[in-house]
Coordinates of C-alpha atoms in Angstrom, one line a residue:
Chain H
M1123 CA 50.7 -20.2 64.1
K1124 CA 54.1 -20.9 66.1
M1125 CA 54.3 -19.4 69.4
T1126 CA 57.9 -19.0 71.0
K1127 CA 58.3 -17.3 74.4
I1128 CA 61.4 -15.2 73.5
Y1129 CA 61.3 -13.5 77.1
E1130 CA 59.8 -15.4 80.3
G1131 CA 60.0 -13.6 84.0
S1132 CA 57.7 -12.1 86.0
Y1133 CA 55.7 -11.5 82.7
Q1134 CA 56.3 -13.0 79.5
W1135 CA 57.1 -11.9 75.6
I1136 CA 55.5 -14.4 73.2
M1137 CA 56.4 -14.2 69.4
F1138 CA 53.9 -15.7 66.9
G1139 CA 54.8 -16.3 63.2
R1140 CA 55.5 -18.6 60.2
D1141 CA 51.8 -19.4 60.1
A1142 CA 51.4 -22.6 57.6
N1143 CA 48.1 -21.9 56.7
K1144 CA 48.9 -18.3 56.0
P1145 CA 48.0 -17.9 51.8
S1146 CA 51.2 -17.8 49.8
N1147 CA 50.9 -14.7 48.7
I1148 CA 50.8 -12.5 51.4
I1149 CA 54.1 -11.9 53.1
D1150 CA 54.6 -13.8 56.2
S1151 CA 55.2 -11.3 59.8
N1152 CA 55.6 -11.8 63.0
Q1153 CA 53.4 -10.5 66.0
Y1154 CA 54.5 -10.4 69.6
A1155 CA 52.0 -10.5 72.9
V1156 CA 53.6 -8.9 76.4
R1157 CA 51.5 -11.0 79.0
T1158 CA 51.2 -9.4 82.7
A1159 CA 49.7 -10.9 85.4
N1160 CA 46.0 -9.7 84.4
R1161 CA 46.5 -7.6 80.8
C1162 CA 47.9 -8.6 77.5
L1163 CA 49.6 -6.0 75.0
L1164 CA 49.3 -7.0 70.9
L1165 CA 52.5 -6.0 69.1
E1166 CA 51.9 -5.5 65.2
P1167 CA 48.4 -7.9 65.6
G1168 CA 48.7 -8.4 61.9
G1169 CA 46.4 -8.3 58.8
S1170 CA 42.8 -9.2 58.8
E1171 CA 43.9 -12.4 57.1
L1172 CA 46.0 -13.5 59.9
F1173 CA 43.0 -12.4 62.7
A1174 CA 41.8 -16.2 63.0
P1175 CA 45.1 -17.7 63.6
M1176 CA 46.4 -15.3 66.0
M1177 CA 42.9 -15.2 68.0
A1178 CA 43.2 -18.6 68.1
A1179 CA 47.1 -18.8 69.2
V1180 CA 46.5 -15.9 71.7
L1181 CA 44.2 -17.7 73.5
H1182 CA 47.1 -20.2 74.6
H1183 CA 48.0 -17.4 76.7
T1184 CA 45.1 -14.8 77.9
P1185 CA 41.3 -14.8 77.8
V1186 CA 39.7 -12.3 75.2
D1187 CA 38.7 -10.0 77.9
Q1188 CA 42.5 -9.4 79.4
I1189 CA 43.7 -8.4 75.8
T1190 CA 43.7 -4.7 76.7
D1191 CA 46.1 -2.9 74.7
L1192 CA 47.4 -3.0 71.0
F1193 CA 50.2 -1.3 69.5
A1194 CA 50.9 -0.7 65.8
S1195 CA 54.1 0.7 64.7
H1196 CA 52.4 2.1 61.6
Q1197 CA 49.6 2.0 59.0
D1198 CA 50.5 -0.5 57.0
P1199 CA 48.0 -3.6 56.2
D1200 CA 50.4 -6.4 57.3
V1201 CA 50.8 -4.7 60.7
I1202 CA 47.0 -3.6 61.9
S1203 CA 44.6 -4.2 58.9
S1204 CA 42.8 -6.8 61.6
L1205 CA 41.8 -3.7 63.5
G1206 CA 38.2 -4.2 62.7
L1207 CA 38.0 -7.5 64.1
W1208 CA 40.1 -6.9 67.1
D1209 CA 37.6 -3.8 67.4
Q1210 CA 34.6 -6.3 67.3
A1211 CA 36.2 -8.9 69.5
L1212 CA 37.5 -6.5 72.3
S1213 CA 35.2 -4.8 75.0
N1214 CA 37.5 -2.8 76.2
A1215 CA 40.7 -2.0 74.8
K1216 CA 43.1 0.8 73.7
L1217 CA 45.0 0.7 70.2
H1218 CA 48.6 2.7 70.7
A1219 CA 49.5 4.1 67.2
P1220 CA 50.9 7.3 65.5
A1221 CA 49.0 10.3 66.2
I1222 CA 49.4 11.4 62.3
W1223 CA 47.9 8.1 61.3
E1224 CA 44.7 8.1 63.4
G1225 CA 42.5 9.3 60.8
Y1226 CA 43.6 6.8 58.5
L1227 CA 43.6 3.9 60.8
R1228 CA 39.8 4.3 61.5
H1229 CA 39.2 3.4 57.6
F1230 CA 39.9 -0.2 59.1
G1231 CA 37.3 0.4 61.7
C1232 CA 37.9 1.7 65.1
E1233 CA 34.7 2.2 67.0
S1234 CA 34.8 0.4 70.3
I1235 CA 38.7 0.4 70.6
E1236 CA 40.2 3.6 72.2
Y1237 CA 42.5 5.5 69.5
V1238 CA 45.5 6.3 71.8
P1239 CA 47.5 8.8 69.8
I1240 CA 51.2 8.5 69.9
P1241 CA 53.0 12.3 69.9
D1242 CA 55.9 12.4 67.5
N1243 CA 58.6 12.3 70.4
G1244 CA 57.0 9.0 71.9
G1245 CA 55.5 7.9 75.0
T1246 CA 54.7 4.6 77.2
I1247 CA 52.7 2.1 77.8
K1248 CA 52.4 0.6 81.3
L1249 CA 50.9 -2.8 81.8
D1250 CA 50.3 -3.7 85.4
S1251 CA 54.0 -2.9 86.5
V1252 CA 55.8 -3.4 83.5
E1253 CA 56.2 -0.2 81.6
L1254 CA 57.2 -0.1 77.9
Q1255 CA 58.6 3.0 76.0
L1256 CA 57.6 4.1 72.5
I1257 CA 61.0 4.6 71.1
P1258 CA 60.2 7.0 67.9
A1259 CA 61.6 5.9 64.4
H1260 CA 60.1 8.1 62.0
Y1261 CA 60.4 7.2 58.3
L1262 CA 62.0 3.8 59.1
H1263 CA 60.1 3.0 57.0
S1264 CA 56.7 5.2 57.7
P1265 CA 56.5 9.0 58.3
G1266 CA 54.8 8.4 61.8
N1267 CA 56.9 5.2 63.1
F1268 CA 57.5 3.9 66.7
H1269 CA 59.0 0.9 68.0
V1270 CA 58.6 -0.5 71.6
Y1271 CA 61.5 -0.8 74.3
D1272 CA 61.7 -3.2 77.4
H1273 CA 64.0 -2.0 79.7
H1274 CA 63.6 -4.7 81.9
A1275 CA 63.7 -7.6 79.3
K1276 CA 66.1 -5.6 77.2
I1277 CA 64.1 -6.3 74.2
L1278 CA 63.4 -4.0 71.0
M1279 CA 60.6 -4.7 68.9
S1280 CA 61.8 -2.8 65.8
G1281 CA 59.2 -2.8 63.4
D1282 CA 60.2 -3.3 59.8
V1283 CA 64.0 -2.6 61.0
G1284 CA 65.8 -5.8 61.1
S1285 CA 63.1 -7.7 58.8
A1286 CA 64.3 -10.1 56.3
V1287 CA 62.5 -11.9 53.4
E1288 CA 62.9 -15.5 54.5
A1289 CA 61.2 -18.8 53.0
P1290 CA 58.5 -20.3 54.8
G1291 CA 59.4 -22.4 58.2
A1292 CA 62.5 -20.1 58.6
P1293 CA 63.7 -20.3 62.0
M1294 CA 63.0 -17.9 64.6
Y1295 CA 66.5 -16.5 65.6
V1296 CA 69.2 -15.6 63.2
D1297 CA 71.9 -18.4 63.7
N1298 CA 74.3 -17.2 61.3
F1299 CA 74.5 -13.3 61.2
D1300 CA 76.6 -13.3 57.9
S1301 CA 74.4 -15.5 55.9
H1302 CA 71.3 -14.0 56.9
I1303 CA 72.8 -10.1 55.4
E1304 CA 71.2 -10.8 52.3
K1305 CA 68.0 -11.7 53.4
M1306 CA 68.1 -8.4 54.7
R1307 CA 69.9 -5.8 52.3
Y1308 CA 67.5 -5.3 49.4
F1309 CA 64.4 -4.8 51.9
H1310 CA 66.4 -2.5 53.8
Q1311 CA 68.0 -0.5 51.1
R1312 CA 64.4 -0.2 49.3
W1313 CA 61.9 0.3 52.1
M1314 CA 64.4 2.8 54.0
P1315 CA 63.9 6.1 52.5
S1316 CA 66.2 8.2 54.7
N1317 CA 69.9 7.7 55.7
Q1318 CA 69.1 10.6 57.8
A1319 CA 66.3 9.2 59.9
K1320 CA 68.4 5.5 59.9
R1321 CA 71.4 7.5 61.5
A1322 CA 69.4 9.6 64.0
W1323 CA 67.5 6.0 64.9
I1324 CA 70.6 4.3 65.5
E1325 CA 72.1 6.9 67.7
R1326 CA 69.0 6.9 69.7
V1327 CA 69.1 2.7 69.6
R1328 CA 72.8 2.5 70.7
N1329 CA 72.0 4.1 73.7
L1330 CA 69.5 1.3 74.9
D1331 CA 70.3 -1.7 76.4
I1332 CA 69.5 -4.6 73.9
D1333 CA 69.2 -8.2 74.7
I1334 CA 67.1 -9.1 71.5
L1335 CA 66.0 -7.5 68.7
A1336 CA 62.5 -8.5 67.5
P1337 CA 61.4 -7.2 64.1
Q1338 CA 58.0 -7.7 62.2
H1339 CA 59.5 -9.9 59.7
G1340 CA 62.1 -12.8 59.3
R1341 CA 64.2 -13.4 62.3
V1342 CA 64.8 -12.3 65.6
F1343 CA 68.6 -11.1 67.0
K1344 CA 70.1 -12.1 69.7
G1345 CA 73.2 -11.2 71.8
D1346 CA 76.0 -9.8 69.8
D1347 CA 73.8 -10.2 66.8
V1348 CA 72.2 -6.8 67.8
K1349 CA 75.5 -5.0 67.8
R1350 CA 76.3 -6.9 64.2
F1351 CA 72.8 -5.6 63.2
L1352 CA 73.5 -1.5 64.0
D1353 CA 76.7 -1.7 62.8
W1354 CA 75.7 -3.2 59.4
F1355 CA 72.8 -0.9 59.1
D1356 CA 75.0 1.6 59.9
S1357 CA 76.8 1.5 56.8
L1358 CA 74.3 0.8 54.6
Q1359 CA 72.9 3.3 51.8
V1360 CA 69.2 3.4 52.1
G1361 CA 66.9 4.9 49.7
I1362 CA 68.3 3.3 46.5
A1363 CA 64.7 3.9 44.3
V1364 CA 65.7 7.3 43.8
Chain W
M1468 CA 32.9 -11.7 49.8
N1469 CA 29.8 -13.9 49.2
I1470 CA 27.5 -13.4 45.9
Q1471 CA 24.7 -12.1 48.1
T1472 CA 26.6 -9.6 49.3
K1473 CA 28.1 -8.0 46.1
S1474 CA 24.8 -8.1 44.7
Q1475 CA 23.5 -6.5 47.6
F1476 CA 26.3 -3.9 47.2
V1477 CA 25.4 -3.5 43.6
A1478 CA 21.8 -3.1 44.2
V1479 CA 22.3 -0.4 46.5
A1480 CA 24.7 1.5 44.8
S1481 CA 22.5 1.3 41.6
I1482 CA 19.8 3.0 43.1
T1483 CA 21.5 6.0 44.0
S1484 CA 22.6 5.9 40.4
E1485 CA 18.7 5.5 38.9
L1486 CA 17.6 8.4 41.6
S1487 CA 20.3 10.6 40.2
A1488 CA 18.8 10.0 36.5
V1489 CA 15.2 10.6 38.2
M1490 CA 16.6 13.7 39.5
V1491 CA 17.5 15.1 36.1
V1492 CA 14.1 14.1 34.3
A1493 CA 12.1 15.8 37.2
K1494 CA 13.8 18.8 36.6
E1495 CA 13.2 18.6 33.0
I1496 CA 9.6 18.2 33.5
S1497 CA 9.7 21.6 36.0
L1498 CA 11.4 23.6 32.7
A1499 CA 8.8 22.2 30.5
A1500 CA 6.0 22.9 33.1
A1501 CA 7.8 26.7 33.1
N1502 CA 7.6 26.6 29.3
A1503 CA 4.2 25.8 29.2
K1504 CA 3.2 28.2 31.3
A1505 CA 4.6 31.2 29.3
I1506 CA 3.0 29.8 25.7
A1507 CA -0.5 29.3 27.6
F1508 CA -0.2 33.1 28.8
R1509 CA 0.8 34.1 25.1
A1510 CA -2.0 31.8 23.4
G1511 CA -4.9 33.7 26.4
D1512 CA -8.0 32.3 25.7
K1513 CA -7.2 29.8 23.3
A1514 CA -4.9 27.7 25.8
K1515 CA -7.6 28.5 29.0
G1516 CA -8.0 24.9 29.5
F1517 CA -4.2 24.6 29.7
Q1518 CA -3.3 26.9 32.2
P1519 CA -4.2 24.8 35.0
I1520 CA -2.3 22.2 34.1
T1521 CA 1.1 23.9 33.9
D1522 CA 0.5 24.3 37.7
F1523 CA -0.4 20.7 38.1
I1524 CA 2.7 19.9 35.8
N1525 CA 4.9 22.2 38.2
E1526 CA 3.9 21.0 41.3
L1527 CA 4.5 17.0 40.3
A1528 CA 7.7 17.9 39.6
K1529 CA 8.5 19.6 42.7
E1530 CA 7.1 17.1 44.3
T1531 CA 8.9 14.3 43.2
I1532 CA 12.5 16.1 43.3
D1533 CA 11.6 16.3 47.2
L1534 CA 10.6 12.9 47.2
V1535 CA 13.5 11.7 45.8
T1536 CA 16.0 14.0 47.7
N1537 CA 14.6 11.9 50.6
I1538 CA 15.0 8.8 49.2
N1539 CA 18.6 9.3 48.2
V1540 CA 19.2 10.0 52.2
Y1541 CA 17.6 6.6 52.9
A1542 CA 19.6 5.1 50.4
L1543 CA 23.0 6.1 51.7
S1544 CA 21.7 4.9 54.7
L1545 CA 21.3 1.6 53.4
Y1546 CA 24.5 1.5 52.0
R1547 CA 26.3 2.3 55.5
L1548 CA 24.2 -0.5 56.5
T1549 CA 25.3 -2.7 53.9
V1550 CA 28.9 -1.8 55.2
N1551 CA 27.9 -2.7 58.4
E1552 CA 26.4 -5.6 58.0
Y1553 CA 29.3 -7.1 55.7
R1554 CA 31.7 -6.2 58.3
R1555 CA 29.8 -8.0 61.0
T1556 CA 29.3 -10.8 59.4
V1557 CA 33.1 -11.1 58.3
A1558 CA 33.6 -11.0 62.2
Y1559 CA 31.1 -13.5 63.1
N1560 CA 32.7 -16.0 60.8
K1561 CA 36.1 -15.3 61.6
F1562 CA 34.9 -15.6 65.2
D1563 CA 33.3 -19.1 64.6
L1564 CA 36.2 -20.3 63.0
V1565 CA 38.6 -19.5 65.9
V1566 CA 36.2 -21.1 68.2
K1567 CA 36.4 -24.2 65.8
T1568 CA 40.0 -24.4 65.8
T1569 CA 40.6 -23.6 69.4
E1570 CA 38.8 -26.5 71.3
G1571 CA 40.4 -27.9 74.2
V1572 CA 43.0 -24.8 74.6
T1573 CA 43.5 -22.9 77.4
Y1574 CA 41.3 -19.8 77.0
A1575 CA 39.1 -21.4 74.3
Q1576 CA 35.9 -20.4 76.0
S1577 CA 36.3 -16.5 76.4
M1578 CA 35.5 -16.6 73.0
Q1579 CA 32.0 -17.2 73.3
A1580 CA 31.1 -13.8 74.5
P1581 CA 32.6 -12.3 71.3
L1582 CA 31.0 -14.7 69.3
E1583 CA 27.6 -14.5 70.5
N1584 CA 27.5 -10.8 70.3
A1585 CA 28.7 -10.8 66.7
K1586 CA 25.8 -13.1 66.3
I1587 CA 23.5 -10.7 67.5
S1588 CA 25.0 -7.3 65.8
M1589 CA 25.0 -9.3 62.6
Q1590 CA 21.5 -10.6 62.8
N1591 CA 20.1 -6.9 63.9
C1592 CA 21.9 -5.6 61.0
Q1593 CA 20.0 -8.1 58.8
R1594 CA 16.8 -6.9 60.3
Q1595 CA 17.4 -3.5 60.1
F1596 CA 18.3 -4.0 56.3
K1597 CA 14.6 -5.7 55.6
R1598 CA 12.9 -3.1 57.3
D1599 CA 14.8 -0.4 55.8
V1600 CA 14.5 -1.9 52.0
K1601 CA 10.4 -2.3 53.0
Q1602 CA 10.6 1.2 53.6
L1603 CA 12.4 2.7 50.4
L1604 CA 9.9 0.3 48.5
D1605 CA 7.0 2.5 50.1
Q1606 CA 8.8 5.6 48.9
L1607 CA 9.6 4.2 45.5
E1608 CA 5.9 3.3 44.8
A1609 CA 5.2 6.9 45.7
V1610 CA 7.3 8.4 42.8
M1611 CA 5.7 5.7 40.5
H1612 CA 2.0 7.2 41.8
H1613 CA 3.9 11.0 40.2
A1614 CA 5.0 9.2 37.2
R1615 CA 1.1 7.5 36.6
A1616 CA -0.3 10.8 37.6
A1617 CA 2.3 12.8 35.2
R1618 CA 1.4 10.4 32.1
V1619 CA -2.6 11.2 33.0
I1620 CA -1.6 15.4 32.7
A1621 CA 0.3 14.7 29.8
A1622 CA -2.9 13.3 28.4
N1623 CA -4.5 15.9 29.3
S1624 CA -2.2 18.0 27.8
R1625 CA -2.9 16.7 24.5
I1626 CA -6.4 16.9 24.7
E1627 CA -6.6 20.5 25.9
A1628 CA -3.5 21.6 23.1
S1629 CA -5.6 20.3 20.3
Q1630 CA -7.9 23.3 21.0
A1631 CA -5.0 25.8 21.3
G1632 CA -5.1 27.1 17.4
E1633 CA -1.7 28.2 16.5
Y1634 CA -0.1 27.1 19.8
L1635 CA -1.1 23.4 19.4
Q1636 CA 2.5 22.7 18.0
S1637 CA 4.2 24.3 20.8
L1638 CA 1.8 22.8 23.7
Q1639 CA 2.2 19.4 22.0
A1640 CA 5.5 19.4 22.5
V1641 CA 5.3 20.2 26.1
A1642 CA 2.9 17.3 26.5
E1643 CA 5.2 15.1 24.6
S1644 CA 8.3 15.8 26.9
V1645 CA 6.0 15.4 29.9
D1646 CA 4.9 11.9 28.7
K1647 CA 8.7 11.0 28.2
A1648 CA 9.8 12.0 31.1
A1649 CA 6.9 10.0 33.1
H1650 CA 7.9 7.2 31.6
T1651 CA 11.8 7.7 32.0
I1652 CA 11.0 8.2 35.9
H1653 CA 8.6 5.0 35.9
D1654 CA 11.1 2.9 34.3
N1655 CA 14.0 4.0 36.3
V1656 CA 12.2 3.5 39.7
Q1657 CA 10.7 0.1 38.7
R1658 CA 14.3 -1.1 38.4
C1659 CA 14.9 0.3 41.7
R1660 CA 12.0 -1.6 42.9
I1661 CA 13.3 -5.2 41.3
A1662 CA 16.5 -5.0 42.6
L1663 CA 15.3 -4.2 46.2
S1664 CA 12.6 -6.9 46.2
L1665 CA 15.1 -9.6 46.1
Y1666 CA 16.1 -8.4 49.4
R1667 CA 12.5 -7.8 51.0
N1668 CA 12.3 -11.1 52.3
S1669 CA 15.7 -12.8 51.7

């Protein structure tokens, strides 16, 4: 599992992904951690197949008992089917996830972890002195969906938005936006169901100051590529399967 | 999922299936008892010896139904325990893998407590499973006992039926149906016991 620090200040954002030992028939995914002085939040902690390599990677940055929070943008198995394992590993943790998915996510096993339901209009997660905003991203692609915005680090963890299907071992950052487009086009057209939801999200996100857009699959966008992505997504027709 | 766990899931699920068949048969015995009672009543003195037997048959059927209802609750709890044990075993194996792959890593030591807790939980589940299997086997033995008693009653019924004149055929049919039902219950419960006995001492 590769680890890349995408922000380092008084706290860190770490990206995990490109696990070389992952079974080839499951989609590669990016996991993220926000590490503050005494706490650690895991964003999109991943599927159950990824639990062991993910936990092993996280132990480079934090002890188990300081993993206090998990976040799942939505209910998909590649996002959070490892929940039942985290539930047995963590003695004092919270899962922040969409309120409408609570009864469904509990099927993965959630006995000791406290489920903190995120209402439809969003909310915040406080980690020591860091406050993260939970930005509604409903229908992108899941009916109950949130992204995480850090106004201090200027990072938006954008779940499936911005994702691309990449060859194994692809670089962590987008280095040529134009050539990256074809890796994203079908994914967004097929997985994102609603042009109306897309427009509402773009309008909301354009008001945020973003240096890094960090999706759950593929590469991270930096600097001007963030605006390029928003412009490209704005002009894309989605929901093509009907 | 390994072969042992798969077989355990199948064994526990098959008990519920076998027991639902036992329940159907026990209800048939209860109906046969009501039928026999009506025939014996019509036969009057000719079936005097048969009348108390119908009460025995009915009582036996009711007790079997009650026992099977209780066992079903037990079987469901055993199924939940199997799921729990599976989840805890998977967690233990994954935690063990984390420990083995993080030697020398900064916070590797912090994984020891979750690993130890997972091991204890897994072992508790295994012990609980063995205890519950033993209790379930005892309850199944009680159903077997009822099935054996029903066969004795069926044999007595045949003797009493032979003295019932023109009611002989009807009462013999009752005795046959009780005997057949007892046989079915015996076979089904025996299959449950064989499936479970593998896990009593595993």
